[in-house]
PDB file of C-alpha atoms in Angstrom:
ATOM      1  CA  UNK A   1       0.000   0.000   0.000  1.00 47.00           C
ATOM      2  CA  UNK A   2       1.466   3.381  -1.009  1.00 41.00           C
ATOM      3  CA  UNK A   3       2.200   6.139   1.505  1.00 45.00           C
ATOM      4  CA  UNK A   4      -0.260   8.380  -0.364  1.00 39.00           C
ATOM      5  CA  UNK A   5      -3.055   5.794  -0.032  1.00 34.00           C
ATOM      6  CA  UNK A   6      -2.263   5.162   3.661  1.00 43.00           C
ATOM      7  CA  UNK A   7      -2.350   8.888   4.354  1.00 44.00           C
ATOM      8  CA  UNK A   8      -5.697   9.269   2.619  1.00 42.00           C
ATOM      9  CA  UNK A   9      -7.105   6.343   4.599  1.00 39.00           C
ATOM     10  CA  UNK A  10      -5.940   7.848   7.891  1.00 48.00           C
ATOM     11  CA  UNK A  11      -7.519  11.182   6.967  1.00 47.00           C
ATOM     12  CA  UNK A  12     -10.787   9.398   6.112  1.00 42.00           C
ATOM     13  CA  UNK A  13     -10.816   7.636   9.515  1.00 46.00           C
ATOM     14  CA  UNK A  14     -10.191  10.923  11.291  1.00 42.00           C
ATOM     15  CA  UNK A  15     -12.999  12.622   9.379  1.00 43.00           C
ATOM     16  CA  UNK A  16     -15.429   9.795  10.164  1.00 42.00           C
ATOM     17  CA  UNK A  17     -14.452   9.832  13.834  1.00 45.00           C
ATOM     18  CA  UNK A  18     -14.881  13.588  13.951  1.00 48.00           C
ATOM     19  CA  UNK A  19     -18.297  13.375  12.334  1.00 46.00           C
ATOM     20  CA  UNK A  20     -19.440  10.680  14.787  1.00 45.00           C
ATOM     21  CA  UNK A  21     -18.139  12.485  17.870  1.00 43.00           C
ATOM     22  CA  UNK A  22     -21.049  14.958  18.240  1.00 45.00           C
ATOM     23  CA  UNK A  23     -23.547  12.100  18.022  1.00 43.00           C
ATOM     24  CA  UNK A  24     -21.708  10.056  20.672  1.00 42.00           C
ATOM     25  CA  UNK A  25     -21.375  13.125  22.868  1.00 41.00           C
ATOM     26  CA  UNK A  26     -25.064  13.948  22.545  1.00 41.00           C
ATOM     27  CA  UNK A  27     -26.037  10.377  23.400  1.00 48.00           C
ATOM     28  CA  UNK A  28     -23.774  10.304  26.469  1.00 54.00           C
ATOM     29  CA  UNK A  29     -25.054  13.680  27.663  1.00 61.00           C
ATOM     30  CA  UNK A  30     -28.704  12.563  27.802  1.00 82.00           C
ATOM     31  CA  UNK A  31     -29.232  12.063  31.563  1.00 90.00           C
ATOM     32  CA  UNK A  32     -31.488   9.551  33.253  1.00 96.00           C
ATOM     33  CA  UNK A  33     -34.309  11.200  35.216  1.00 97.00           C
ATOM     34  CA  UNK A  34     -35.067  10.462  38.853  1.00 98.00           C
ATOM     35  CA  UNK A  35     -38.652  11.464  39.648  1.00 98.00           C
ATOM     36  CA  UNK A  36     -39.002  12.882  43.163  1.00 98.00           C
ATOM     37  CA  UNK A  37     -42.357  13.466  44.853  1.00 98.00           C
ATOM     38  CA  UNK A  38     -42.738  16.014  47.648  1.00 97.00           C
ATOM     39  CA  UNK A  39     -45.325  18.052  49.566  1.00 91.00           C
ATOM     40  CA  UNK A  40     -45.335  21.510  51.154  1.00 86.00           C
ATOM     41  CA  UNK A  41     -44.154  20.112  54.498  1.00 83.00           C
ATOM     42  CA  UNK A  42     -41.088  18.540  52.800  1.00 93.00           C
ATOM     43  CA  UNK A  43     -38.723  21.245  54.024  1.00 94.00           C
ATOM     44  CA  UNK A  44     -35.415  19.568  53.251  1.00 97.00           C
ATOM     45  CA  UNK A  45     -36.431  18.373  49.804  1.00 96.00           C
ATOM     46  CA  UNK A  46     -37.829  21.795  48.916  1.00 94.00           C
ATOM     47  CA  UNK A  47     -34.516  23.310  50.028  1.00 94.00           C
ATOM     48  CA  UNK A  48     -32.634  21.005  47.655  1.00 96.00           C
ATOM     49  CA  UNK A  49     -35.113  21.764  44.864  1.00 96.00           C
ATOM     50  CA  UNK A  50     -35.093  25.545  45.203  1.00 91.00           C
ATOM     51  CA  UNK A  51     -31.302  25.754  45.364  1.00 93.00           C
ATOM     52  CA  UNK A  52     -30.636  23.222  42.623  1.00 96.00           C
ATOM     53  CA  UNK A  53     -28.422  21.360  45.095  1.00 97.00           C
ATOM     54  CA  UNK A  54     -29.608  17.872  44.242  1.00 98.00           C
ATOM     55  CA  UNK A  55     -29.253  18.406  40.496  1.00 98.00           C
ATOM     56  CA  UNK A  56     -25.638  19.500  41.003  1.00 98.00           C
ATOM     57  CA  UNK A  57     -24.865  16.548  43.269  1.00 98.00           C
ATOM     58  CA  UNK A  58     -26.380  14.041  40.825  1.00 98.00           C
ATOM     59  CA  UNK A  59     -24.788  15.515  37.692  1.00 98.00           C
ATOM     60  CA  UNK A  60     -21.619  13.363  37.994  1.00 98.00           C
ATOM     61  CA  UNK A  61     -23.916  10.310  37.886  1.00 98.00           C
ATOM     62  CA  UNK A  62     -25.551  11.660  34.698  1.00 98.00           C
ATOM     63  CA  UNK A  63     -28.885  11.892  36.522  1.00 98.00           C
ATOM     64  CA  UNK A  64     -31.330  14.807  36.360  1.00 98.00           C
ATOM     65  CA  UNK A  65     -34.291  15.454  38.681  1.00 98.00           C
ATOM     66  CA  UNK A  66     -37.969  15.721  37.812  1.00 98.00           C
ATOM     67  CA  UNK A  67     -40.097  17.176  40.628  1.00 98.00           C
ATOM     68  CA  UNK A  68     -43.739  16.347  41.410  1.00 97.00           C
ATOM     69  CA  UNK A  69     -45.750  18.085  44.162  1.00 96.00           C
ATOM     70  CA  UNK A  70     -48.565  16.367  46.117  1.00 94.00           C
ATOM     71  CA  UNK A  71     -51.112  17.634  48.638  1.00 89.00           C
ATOM     72  CA  UNK A  72     -50.224  15.044  51.308  1.00 87.00           C
ATOM     73  CA  UNK A  73     -48.332  11.825  51.907  1.00 88.00           C
ATOM     74  CA  UNK A  74     -50.921   9.236  50.887  1.00 88.00           C
ATOM     75  CA  UNK A  75     -51.378  10.519  47.299  1.00 91.00           C
ATOM     76  CA  UNK A  76     -47.591  10.716  47.072  1.00 95.00           C
ATOM     77  CA  UNK A  77     -47.163   7.048  48.007  1.00 93.00           C
ATOM     78  CA  UNK A  78     -49.998   6.070  45.689  1.00 93.00           C
ATOM     79  CA  UNK A  79     -47.921   7.663  42.917  1.00 96.00           C
ATOM     80  CA  UNK A  80     -44.882   5.682  44.089  1.00 95.00           C
ATOM     81  CA  UNK A  81     -46.972   2.505  44.032  1.00 92.00           C
ATOM     82  CA  UNK A  82     -48.077   2.960  40.408  1.00 94.00           C
ATOM     83  CA  UNK A  83     -44.599   3.929  39.198  1.00 95.00           C
ATOM     84  CA  UNK A  84     -45.220   7.653  38.712  1.00 97.00           C
ATOM     85  CA  UNK A  85     -42.321   8.637  41.010  1.00 98.00           C
ATOM     86  CA  UNK A  86     -39.072   6.899  41.979  1.00 98.00           C
ATOM     87  CA  UNK A  87     -38.331   8.559  45.328  1.00 98.00           C
ATOM     88  CA  UNK A  88     -40.385  10.399  47.899  1.00 98.00           C
ATOM     89  CA  UNK A  89     -39.513  13.244  50.164  1.00 97.00           C
ATOM     90  CA  UNK A  90     -40.484  12.765  53.798  1.00 96.00           C
ATOM     91  CA  UNK A  91     -43.944  11.456  54.607  1.00 95.00           C
ATOM     92  CA  UNK A  92     -45.545  11.030  58.019  1.00 92.00           C
ATOM     93  CA  UNK A  93     -45.221   7.812  59.966  1.00 94.00           C
ATOM     94  CA  UNK A  94     -48.766   6.613  59.219  1.00 93.00           C
ATOM     95  CA  UNK A  95     -48.436   6.774  55.450  1.00 93.00           C
ATOM     96  CA  UNK A  96     -46.164   3.794  54.579  1.00 96.00           C
ATOM     97  CA  UNK A  97     -48.418   1.179  56.254  1.00 95.00           C
ATOM     98  CA  UNK A  98     -51.309   2.309  54.041  1.00 91.00           C
ATOM     99  CA  UNK A  99     -49.159   1.970  50.934  1.00 92.00           C
ATOM    100  CA  UNK A 100     -47.875  -1.450  52.010  1.00 94.00           C
ATOM    101  CA  UNK A 101     -51.438  -2.613  52.620  1.00 92.00           C
ATOM    102  CA  UNK A 102     -52.196  -1.640  49.015  1.00 90.00           C
ATOM    103  CA  UNK A 103     -49.338  -3.844  47.827  1.00 91.00           C
ATOM    104  CA  UNK A 104     -46.753  -1.140  47.193  1.00 92.00           C
ATOM    105  CA  UNK A 105     -43.222  -2.373  46.592  1.00 93.00           C
ATOM    106  CA  UNK A 106     -41.335   0.259  48.531  1.00 96.00           C
ATOM    107  CA  UNK A 107     -37.986   0.529  50.259  1.00 98.00           C
ATOM    108  CA  UNK A 108     -37.299   2.691  53.304  1.00 98.00           C
ATOM    109  CA  UNK A 109     -34.164   4.753  52.697  1.00 98.00           C
ATOM    110  CA  UNK A 110     -34.071   7.427  55.452  1.00 98.00           C
ATOM    111  CA  UNK A 111     -35.917   8.848  58.444  1.00 98.00           C
ATOM    112  CA  UNK A 112     -36.079  12.119  60.311  1.00 98.00           C
ATOM    113  CA  UNK A 113     -35.918  11.488  64.058  1.00 96.00           C
ATOM    114  CA  UNK A 114     -39.039  12.161  66.178  1.00 97.00           C
ATOM    115  CA  UNK A 115     -40.852  15.521  66.211  1.00 97.00           C
ATOM    116  CA  UNK A 116     -43.944  14.804  68.364  1.00 97.00           C
ATOM    117  CA  UNK A 117     -44.948  18.465  68.839  1.00 97.00           C
ATOM    118  CA  UNK A 118     -45.030  19.084  65.084  1.00 97.00           C
ATOM    119  CA  UNK A 119     -48.607  17.805  64.768  1.00 97.00           C
ATOM    120  CA  UNK A 120     -51.652  18.386  66.949  1.00 98.00           C
ATOM    121  CA  UNK A 121     -55.414  18.313  67.364  1.00 99.00           C
ATOM    122  CA  UNK A 122     -56.652  21.907  67.394  1.00 99.00           C
ATOM    123  CA  UNK A 123     -59.985  23.476  68.291  1.00 98.00           C
ATOM    124  CA  UNK A 124     -61.091  27.094  68.130  1.00 97.00           C
ATOM    125  CA  UNK A 125     -60.286  29.180  71.200  1.00 96.00           C
ATOM    126  CA  UNK A 126     -63.977  29.740  71.879  1.00 95.00           C
ATOM    127  CA  UNK A 127     -64.836  26.039  71.464  1.00 97.00           C
ATOM    128  CA  UNK A 128     -66.605  24.288  74.355  1.00 97.00           C
ATOM    129  CA  UNK A 129     -64.339  21.277  73.728  1.00 98.00           C
ATOM    130  CA  UNK A 130     -61.702  21.192  76.455  1.00 97.00           C
ATOM    131  CA  UNK A 131     -60.897  17.463  76.566  1.00 98.00           C
ATOM    132  CA  UNK A 132     -60.450  14.614  74.123  1.00 98.00           C
ATOM    133  CA  UNK A 133     -63.520  12.878  75.546  1.00 98.00           C
ATOM    134  CA  UNK A 134     -65.627  15.835  74.395  1.00 98.00           C
ATOM    135  CA  UNK A 135     -64.855  15.034  70.763  1.00 98.00           C
ATOM    136  CA  UNK A 136     -67.418  12.231  70.990  1.00 98.00           C
ATOM    137  CA  UNK A 137     -70.158  12.708  68.404  1.00 98.00           C
ATOM    138  CA  UNK A 138     -68.384  15.687  66.807  1.00 98.00           C
ATOM    139  CA  UNK A 139     -66.947  16.156  63.336  1.00 99.00           C
ATOM    140  CA  UNK A 140     -63.137  16.075  63.162  1.00 99.00           C
ATOM    141  CA  UNK A 141     -61.145  16.983  60.038  1.00 98.00           C
ATOM    142  CA  UNK A 142     -57.901  15.252  59.054  1.00 97.00           C
ATOM    143  CA  UNK A 143     -56.138  13.824  56.021  1.00 93.00           C
ATOM    144  CA  UNK A 144     -56.753  10.117  55.622  1.00 90.00           C
ATOM    145  CA  UNK A 145     -53.612   8.042  56.037  1.00 87.00           C
ATOM    146  CA  UNK A 146     -51.560  10.986  57.299  1.00 89.00           C
ATOM    147  CA  UNK A 147     -49.676  11.104  60.582  1.00 93.00           C
ATOM    148  CA  UNK A 148     -52.618  13.133  61.842  1.00 95.00           C
ATOM    149  CA  UNK A 149     -54.840  10.090  61.316  1.00 96.00           C
ATOM    150  CA  UNK A 150     -52.696   7.970  63.640  1.00 96.00           C
ATOM    151  CA  UNK A 151     -52.430  10.739  66.242  1.00 98.00           C
ATOM    152  CA  UNK A 152     -56.221  10.962  66.282  1.00 98.00           C
ATOM    153  CA  UNK A 153     -56.567   7.187  66.781  1.00 97.00           C
ATOM    154  CA  UNK A 154     -54.161   7.246  69.726  1.00 97.00           C
ATOM    155  CA  UNK A 155     -55.722  10.353  71.269  1.00 98.00           C
ATOM    156  CA  UNK A 156     -59.213   8.874  71.048  1.00 98.00           C
ATOM    157  CA  UNK A 157     -58.000   5.612  72.579  1.00 96.00           C
ATOM    158  CA  UNK A 158     -56.470   7.547  75.474  1.00 96.00           C
ATOM    159  CA  UNK A 159     -59.914   9.054  76.100  1.00 97.00           C
ATOM    160  CA  UNK A 160     -61.620   5.663  75.901  1.00 97.00           C
ATOM    161  CA  UNK A 161     -63.026   6.375  72.431  1.00 97.00           C
ATOM    162  CA  UNK A 162     -62.534   5.013  68.927  1.00 96.00           C
ATOM    163  CA  UNK A 163     -62.836   6.452  65.436  1.00 95.00           C
ATOM    164  CA  UNK A 164     -66.451   5.213  65.433  1.00 96.00           C
ATOM    165  CA  UNK A 165     -67.254   7.679  68.220  1.00 98.00           C
ATOM    166  CA  UNK A 166     -66.581  10.727  66.041  1.00 98.00           C
ATOM    167  CA  UNK A 167     -67.641  11.875  62.580  1.00 98.00           C
ATOM    168  CA  UNK A 168     -64.507  11.798  60.391  1.00 98.00           C
ATOM    169  CA  UNK A 169     -64.066  14.448  57.707  1.00 98.00           C
ATOM    170  CA  UNK A 170     -61.261  13.413  55.355  1.00 97.00           C
ATOM    171  CA  UNK A 171     -59.881  16.718  54.068  1.00 96.00           C
ATOM    172  CA  UNK A 172     -56.679  18.055  52.536  1.00 93.00           C
ATOM    173  CA  UNK A 173     -54.794  20.652  54.607  1.00 93.00           C
ATOM    174  CA  UNK A 174     -56.295  23.536  52.602  1.00 94.00           C
ATOM    175  CA  UNK A 175     -59.846  22.215  52.867  1.00 97.00           C
ATOM    176  CA  UNK A 176     -59.324  21.276  56.508  1.00 98.00           C
ATOM    177  CA  UNK A 177     -58.348  24.808  57.413  1.00 97.00           C
ATOM    178  CA  UNK A 178     -61.346  26.251  55.586  1.00 97.00           C
ATOM    179  CA  UNK A 179     -63.674  23.850  57.411  1.00 98.00           C
ATOM    180  CA  UNK A 180     -62.009  24.653  60.734  1.00 98.00           C
ATOM    181  CA  UNK A 181     -62.321  28.403  60.275  1.00 96.00           C
ATOM    182  CA  UNK A 182     -65.931  28.363  59.086  1.00 96.00           C
ATOM    183  CA  UNK A 183     -66.972  26.169  61.991  1.00 96.00           C
ATOM    184  CA  UNK A 184     -68.137  23.158  59.980  1.00 98.00           C
ATOM    185  CA  UNK A 185     -65.820  20.889  62.003  1.00 98.00           C
ATOM    186  CA  UNK A 186     -65.249  20.856  65.758  1.00 98.00           C
ATOM    187  CA  UNK A 187     -61.560  19.983  65.544  1.00 99.00           C
ATOM    188  CA  UNK A 188     -58.775  19.662  63.023  1.00 99.00           C
ATOM    189  CA  UNK A 189     -55.764  17.338  63.214  1.00 98.00           C
ATOM    190  CA  UNK A 190     -52.867  18.915  61.357  1.00 97.00           C
ATOM    191  CA  UNK A 191     -49.095  19.083  61.078  1.00 95.00           C
ATOM    192  CA  UNK A 192     -46.486  21.789  60.597  1.00 95.00           C
ATOM    193  CA  UNK A 193     -46.157  24.186  58.871  1.00 93.00           C
ATOM    194  CA  UNK A 194     -49.968  24.262  58.619  1.00 95.00           C
ATOM    195  CA  UNK A 195     -50.208  23.886  62.407  1.00 97.00           C
ATOM    196  CA  UNK A 196     -48.018  26.920  63.039  1.00 97.00           C
ATOM    197  CA  UNK A 197     -49.974  28.882  60.430  1.00 96.00           C
ATOM    198  CA  UNK A 198     -53.373  28.238  62.011  1.00 97.00           C
ATOM    199  CA  UNK A 199     -51.968  28.998  65.472  1.00 96.00           C
ATOM    200  CA  UNK A 200     -50.569  32.353  64.374  1.00 95.00           C
ATOM    201  CA  UNK A 201     -53.187  33.419  61.844  1.00 93.00           C
ATOM    202  CA  UNK A 202     -56.425  32.009  63.190  1.00 92.00           C
ATOM    203  CA  UNK A 203     -58.380  31.476  66.386  1.00 87.00           C
ATOM    204  CA  UNK A 204     -56.817  28.092  67.242  1.00 96.00           C
ATOM    205  CA  UNK A 205     -55.989  26.291  70.478  1.00 97.00           C
ATOM    206  CA  UNK A 206     -54.052  23.025  70.811  1.00 98.00           C
ATOM    207  CA  UNK A 207     -56.154  20.313  72.427  1.00 98.00           C
ATOM    208  CA  UNK A 208     -53.511  17.573  72.140  1.00 98.00           C
ATOM    209  CA  UNK A 209     -50.159  17.346  70.381  1.00 98.00           C
ATOM    210  CA  UNK A 210     -48.129  14.229  69.624  1.00 97.00           C
ATOM    211  CA  UNK A 211     -46.595  14.179  73.090  1.00 94.00           C
ATOM    212  CA  UNK A 212     -46.161  10.556  74.131  1.00 92.00           C
ATOM    213  CA  UNK A 213     -48.907   9.398  71.767  1.00 96.00           C
ATOM    214  CA  UNK A 214     -47.077   9.664  68.442  1.00 96.00           C
ATOM    215  CA  UNK A 215     -43.340  10.095  67.873  1.00 95.00           C
ATOM    216  CA  UNK A 216     -44.013  11.533  64.421  1.00 96.00           C
ATOM    217  CA  UNK A 217     -40.932  10.366  62.592  1.00 96.00           C
ATOM    218  CA  UNK A 218     -40.807  11.324  58.929  1.00 96.00           C
ATOM    219  CA  UNK A 219     -39.939   8.580  56.421  1.00 98.00           C
ATOM    220  CA  UNK A 220     -38.263   8.738  53.018  1.00 98.00           C
ATOM    221  CA  UNK A 221     -39.130   5.967  50.573  1.00 98.00           C
ATOM    222  CA  UNK A 222     -38.087   4.630  47.193  1.00 98.00           C
ATOM    223  CA  UNK A 223     -39.717   2.316  44.694  1.00 97.00           C
ATOM    224  CA  UNK A 224     -37.970  -0.988  45.419  1.00 97.00           C
ATOM    225  CA  UNK A 225     -36.917  -1.653  41.797  1.00 97.00           C
ATOM    226  CA  UNK A 226     -35.297   1.784  41.696  1.00 98.00           C
ATOM    227  CA  UNK A 227     -33.552   1.290  45.050  1.00 98.00           C
ATOM    228  CA  UNK A 228     -32.111  -2.010  43.829  1.00 97.00           C
ATOM    229  CA  UNK A 229     -30.873  -0.450  40.601  1.00 97.00           C
ATOM    230  CA  UNK A 230     -29.590   2.959  41.741  1.00 98.00           C
ATOM    231  CA  UNK A 231     -27.952   2.687  45.152  1.00 97.00           C
ATOM    232  CA  UNK A 232     -25.534   5.381  43.967  1.00 98.00           C
ATOM    233  CA  UNK A 233     -28.412   7.850  43.576  1.00 98.00           C
ATOM    234  CA  UNK A 234     -29.769   6.987  47.032  1.00 98.00           C
ATOM    235  CA  UNK A 235     -26.331   7.540  48.574  1.00 98.00           C
ATOM    236  CA  UNK A 236     -26.196  11.007  47.026  1.00 98.00           C
ATOM    237  CA  UNK A 237     -29.771  11.918  47.993  1.00 99.00           C
ATOM    238  CA  UNK A 238     -29.238  10.730  51.573  1.00 99.00           C
ATOM    239  CA  UNK A 239     -26.035  12.759  51.937  1.00 98.00           C
ATOM    240  CA  UNK A 240     -27.671  15.920  50.562  1.00 99.00           C
ATOM    241  CA  UNK A 241     -30.741  15.553  52.800  1.00 98.00           C
ATOM    242  CA  UNK A 242     -28.520  15.143  55.851  1.00 98.00           C
ATOM    243  CA  UNK A 243     -26.567  18.302  55.002  1.00 98.00           C
ATOM    244  CA  UNK A 244     -29.793  20.213  54.360  1.00 98.00           C
ATOM    245  CA  UNK A 245     -31.195  19.192  57.745  1.00 98.00           C
ATOM    246  CA  UNK A 246     -28.049  20.309  59.535  1.00 98.00           C
ATOM    247  CA  UNK A 247     -28.169  23.667  57.742  1.00 98.00           C
ATOM    248  CA  UNK A 248     -31.835  24.315  58.630  1.00 97.00           C
ATOM    249  CA  UNK A 249     -31.256  23.618  62.335  1.00 96.00           C
ATOM    250  CA  UNK A 250     -28.051  25.680  62.446  1.00 97.00           C
ATOM    251  CA  UNK A 251     -29.610  28.633  60.588  1.00 96.00           C
ATOM    252  CA  UNK A 252     -33.249  28.930  61.744  1.00 94.00           C
ATOM    253  CA  UNK A 253     -33.677  32.563  60.688  1.00 94.00           C
ATOM    254  CA  UNK A 254     -32.223  32.325  57.167  1.00 95.00           C
ATOM    255  CA  UNK A 255     -33.957  28.964  56.674  1.00 94.00           C
ATOM    256  CA  UNK A 256     -37.335  30.484  57.520  1.00 94.00           C
ATOM    257  CA  UNK A 257     -36.718  33.547  55.337  1.00 94.00           C
ATOM    258  CA  UNK A 258     -35.894  31.256  52.420  1.00 91.00           C
ATOM    259  CA  UNK A 259     -38.696  28.722  53.006  1.00 90.00           C
ATOM    260  CA  UNK A 260     -41.545  31.150  53.730  1.00 91.00           C
ATOM    261  CA  UNK A 261     -41.968  32.622  50.238  1.00 90.00           C
ATOM    262  CA  UNK A 262     -41.569  29.170  48.674  1.00 86.00           C
ATOM    263  CA  UNK A 263     -44.635  27.813  50.500  1.00 87.00           C
ATOM    264  CA  UNK A 264     -46.558  31.077  50.842  1.00 91.00           C
ATOM    265  CA  UNK A 265     -46.056  31.669  54.581  1.00 94.00           C
ATOM    266  CA  UNK A 266     -44.318  34.433  56.516  1.00 95.00           C
ATOM    267  CA  UNK A 267     -40.876  33.712  57.926  1.00 96.00           C
ATOM    268  CA  UNK A 268     -41.989  33.922  61.582  1.00 96.00           C
ATOM    269  CA  UNK A 269     -44.592  31.193  61.032  1.00 96.00           C
ATOM    270  CA  UNK A 270     -42.102  28.957  59.255  1.00 95.00           C
ATOM    271  CA  UNK A 271     -39.505  29.455  61.989  1.00 96.00           C
ATOM    272  CA  UNK A 272     -42.082  28.507  64.642  1.00 96.00           C
ATOM    273  CA  UNK A 273     -42.871  25.346  62.676  1.00 95.00           C
ATOM    274  CA  UNK A 274     -39.214  24.471  62.121  1.00 95.00           C
ATOM    275  CA  UNK A 275     -38.475  24.686  65.843  1.00 96.00           C
ATOM    276  CA  UNK A 276     -40.767  21.682  66.363  1.00 96.00           C
ATOM    277  CA  UNK A 277     -39.164  19.558  63.648  1.00 96.00           C
ATOM    278  CA  UNK A 278     -35.948  17.642  64.334  1.00 97.00           C
ATOM    279  CA  UNK A 279     -34.674  17.556  60.721  1.00 97.00           C
ATOM    280  CA  UNK A 280     -32.127  14.943  61.820  1.00 98.00           C
ATOM    281  CA  UNK A 281     -31.817  12.651  58.812  1.00 98.00           C
ATOM    282  CA  UNK A 282     -30.714   9.157  59.787  1.00 98.00           C
ATOM    283  CA  UNK A 283     -30.627   5.614  58.413  1.00 98.00           C
ATOM    284  CA  UNK A 284     -33.740   3.567  59.129  1.00 97.00           C
ATOM    285  CA  UNK A 285     -33.236   1.438  62.235  1.00 95.00           C
ATOM    286  CA  UNK A 286     -35.057  -1.443  63.938  1.00 94.00           C
ATOM    287  CA  UNK A 287     -36.784   0.903  66.407  1.00 94.00           C
ATOM    288  CA  UNK A 288     -38.322   2.945  63.596  1.00 96.00           C
ATOM    289  CA  UNK A 289     -39.539  -0.185  61.804  1.00 96.00           C
ATOM    290  CA  UNK A 290     -41.018  -1.564  65.033  1.00 95.00           C
ATOM    291  CA  UNK A 291     -42.925   1.686  65.458  1.00 95.00           C
ATOM    292  CA  UNK A 292     -44.160   1.385  61.875  1.00 96.00           C
ATOM    293  CA  UNK A 293     -45.468  -2.061  62.733  1.00 96.00           C
ATOM    294  CA  UNK A 294     -47.341  -0.704  65.764  1.00 96.00           C
ATOM    295  CA  UNK A 295     -48.944   1.973  63.602  1.00 96.00           C
ATOM    296  CA  UNK A 296     -49.993  -0.578  60.988  1.00 96.00           C
ATOM    297  CA  UNK A 297     -51.451  -2.838  63.688  1.00 96.00           C
ATOM    298  CA  UNK A 298     -53.436   0.083  65.138  1.00 94.00           C
ATOM    299  CA  UNK A 299     -55.018   0.788  61.751  1.00 94.00           C
ATOM    300  CA  UNK A 300     -55.842  -2.899  61.271  1.00 95.00           C
ATOM    301  CA  UNK A 301     -57.430  -3.055  64.720  1.00 92.00           C
ATOM    302  CA  UNK A 302     -59.542  -0.002  63.852  1.00 91.00           C
ATOM    303  CA  UNK A 303     -60.653  -1.713  60.599  1.00 91.00           C
ATOM    304  CA  UNK A 304     -59.112   1.103  58.563  1.00 92.00           C
ATOM    305  CA  UNK A 305     -56.476  -1.125  56.939  1.00 93.00           C
ATOM    306  CA  UNK A 306     -58.187  -4.350  55.809  1.00 90.00           C
ATOM    307  CA  UNK A 307     -55.398  -6.829  56.475  1.00 90.00           C
ATOM    308  CA  UNK A 308     -52.295  -7.287  58.595  1.00 93.00           C
ATOM    309  CA  UNK A 309     -49.194  -5.699  57.126  1.00 93.00           C
ATOM    310  CA  UNK A 310     -45.738  -7.117  57.847  1.00 94.00           C
ATOM    311  CA  UNK A 311     -43.907  -3.793  57.926  1.00 94.00           C
ATOM    312  CA  UNK A 312     -40.860  -5.263  59.656  1.00 89.00           C
ATOM    313  CA  UNK A 313     -40.246  -7.417  56.573  1.00 91.00           C
ATOM    314  CA  UNK A 314     -40.044  -4.398  54.269  1.00 94.00           C
ATOM    315  CA  UNK A 315     -36.708  -3.773  52.533  1.00 97.00           C
ATOM    316  CA  UNK A 316     -34.469  -1.128  54.071  1.00 98.00           C
ATOM    317  CA  UNK A 317     -31.652   0.601  52.215  1.00 97.00           C
ATOM    318  CA  UNK A 318     -28.540   1.573  54.196  1.00 95.00           C
ATOM    319  CA  UNK A 319     -26.090   4.297  53.148  1.00 95.00           C
ATOM    320  CA  UNK A 320     -22.664   3.136  52.023  1.00 85.00           C
TER     321      UNK A 320
END
């Protein structure tokens, strides 16, 4: 083969490689999406979203983030169950047992340690109701399957009552507040930041908070197939949530000033709410799972969940 022919062949290879390079680069640059569901009470996840922190942290893994907002935890886990989201932000302790009872294939990947004062049963200041026993026969608003639902069960049991002794009104936080303020319900069971908002902006009085009745841990969950496939993404998400929680607790004023406009509340209200939340992100441990089992059993006993749920057998992801 002549030197002229060899040179031409080399030039042809270089030209072909150069022409193919943009296509290869474009293909490699197309990131996989992780779909994250959250709600207005998902402080740490909203912090990551608003600052673009999670997108930056996941970029080296060629993963982008798609965000989906939900009104409360149960609709969020229903979306996880049907494959509409891959990961959830924090949901209340009562929510996962409902999803598991519906056959959801979920994996626990993080918790926030207890914040029992961050949810409560409230009545109006001029209400004649001064004890839990006086809720008997009255209409009480709460979100079905939320942590508020479990708190209500435990509070009623403490007063010698059951859910059958009241008239439940299953309402979203927005509808619950409207019903509370117009007097169509006697009590409302709600969590922060909505709790802090109704305390500061409306005529509300706490009848019973979580206290010793409900630890109110917050749980982060993943679709099990996703958790099995993308442990690297979960490691990154866990690390970023932990850092976000530490920042919020160390900077209560700036955190409230940032978070307030995002969720449509004034900074003072948000700071009051944040003081009642631990925001300590931790791996899921045996104690948390045992508590999940107790919550599931309580809902089964109340005939709210139709069958026994083996929560303690659920998969748990641990950070590397």
